[in-house]
């Protein structure tokens, strides 16, 4: 979550529930993609 926080830190966004869920969903996709690439290359 800290990586995602750093990634979105540049934006000033007033976090309502919808935007929080949206950001969490994007972070989850990014983490899955990164781990998928790691597993693929190992």
Coordinates of N, CA and C in Angstrom, one line a residue:
X1 N 0.8 -1.2 0.0 CA 0.0 0.0 0.0 C 0.9 1.3 0.0
X2 N 2.1 1.2 0.6 CA 3.0 2.3 0.6 C 3.4 2.7 -0.8
X3 N 3.7 1.7 -1.6 CA 4.0 2.0 -3.0 C 2.9 2.7 -3.7
X4 N 1.7 2.3 -3.5 CA 0.6 2.9 -4.2 C 0.4 4.3 -3.6
X5 N 0.7 4.5 -2.3 CA 0.6 5.8 -1.7 C 1.6 6.8 -2.3
X6 N 2.8 6.3 -2.6 CA 3.8 7.1 -3.2 C 3.4 7.4 -4.6
X7 N 2.8 6.4 -5.3 CA 2.4 6.6 -6.7 C 1.4 7.7 -6.9
X8 N 0.4 7.8 -5.9 CA -0.7 8.7 -6.0 C -0.4 9.9 -5.2
X9 N 0.7 10.1 -4.6 CA 1.0 11.2 -3.7 C 1.0 12.5 -4.4
X10 N 1.4 12.5 -5.7 CA 1.5 13.8 -6.4 C 0.1 14.4 -6.7
X11 N -0.9 13.7 -6.5 CA -2.2 14.2 -6.8 C -2.9 14.6 -5.5
X12 N -3.6 15.8 -5.6 CA -4.4 16.2 -4.4 C -5.8 15.7 -4.7
X13 N -6.2 14.7 -4.1 CA -7.5 14.1 -4.3 C -8.3 14.0 -3.0
X14 N -9.5 14.5 -3.0 CA -10.3 14.3 -1.8 C -10.9 13.0 -1.9
X15 N -10.5 12.1 -1.0 CA -10.8 10.7 -1.1 C -12.2 10.4 -0.5
X16 N -13.2 10.2 -1.4 CA -14.4 9.6 -1.0 C -14.3 8.1 -1.1
X17 N -15.4 7.4 -0.8 CA -15.3 6.0 -0.8 C -15.1 5.4 -2.2
X18 N -15.7 6.0 -3.2 CA -15.6 5.5 -4.6 C -14.1 5.7 -5.1
X19 N -13.5 6.8 -4.9 CA -12.2 7.0 -5.4 C -11.2 6.1 -4.6
X20 N -11.4 5.9 -3.3 CA -10.6 5.0 -2.5 C -10.6 3.6 -3.1
X21 N -11.8 3.1 -3.4 CA -12.0 1.8 -3.9 C -11.3 1.7 -5.3
X22 N -11.5 2.7 -6.1 CA -10.9 2.7 -7.4 C -9.3 2.7 -7.3
X23 N -8.8 3.5 -6.5 CA -7.3 3.5 -6.3 C -6.8 2.1 -5.8
X24 N -7.6 1.6 -4.8 CA -7.2 0.3 -4.2 C -7.2 -0.8 -5.3
X25 N -8.2 -0.7 -6.2 CA -8.4 -1.7 -7.3 C -7.2 -1.6 -8.3
X26 N -6.8 -0.4 -8.6 CA -5.7 -0.2 -9.5 C -4.4 -0.7 -8.9
X27 N -4.2 -0.4 -7.6 CA -3.0 -0.9 -6.9 C -3.0 -2.4 -6.9
X28 N -4.1 -3.1 -6.7 CA -4.2 -4.5 -6.7 C -3.8 -5.1 -8.0
X29 N -4.3 -4.4 -9.1 CA -3.9 -4.9 -10.5 C -2.4 -4.7 -10.7
X30 N -1.9 -3.6 -10.3 CA -0.4 -3.4 -10.5 C 0.4 -4.4 -9.7
X31 N 0.0 -4.7 -8.5 CA 0.7 -5.7 -7.7 C 0.6 -7.1 -8.3
X32 N -0.5 -7.4 -8.8 CA -0.7 -8.7 -9.5 C 0.2 -8.8 -10.7
X33 N 0.2 -7.7 -11.5 CA 1.0 -7.6 -12.7 C 2.5 -7.8 -12.4
X34 N 3.0 -7.1 -11.3 CA 4.4 -7.1 -10.9 C 4.8 -8.5 -10.5
X35 N 3.9 -9.1 -9.6 CA 4.2 -10.5 -9.1 C 4.2 -11.5 -10.3
X36 N 3.3 -11.3 -11.2 CA 3.2 -12.1 -12.4 C 4.4 -12.1 -13.2
X37 N 5.0 -10.9 -13.4 CA 6.2 -10.8 -14.1 C 7.4 -11.4 -13.4
X38 N 7.4 -11.2 -12.1 CA 8.5 -11.8 -11.3 C 8.5 -13.3 -11.4
X39 N 7.3 -13.9 -11.2 CA 7.2 -15.4 -11.3 C 7.5 -15.8 -12.7
X40 N 7.2 -15.1 -13.7 CA 7.4 -15.4 -15.1 C 8.9 -15.5 -15.4
X41 N 9.7 -14.5 -14.8 CA 11.1 -14.5 -15.1 C 12.0 -15.3 -14.2
X42 N 11.4 -15.9 -13.1 CA 12.1 -16.7 -12.2 C 12.1 -18.1 -12.7

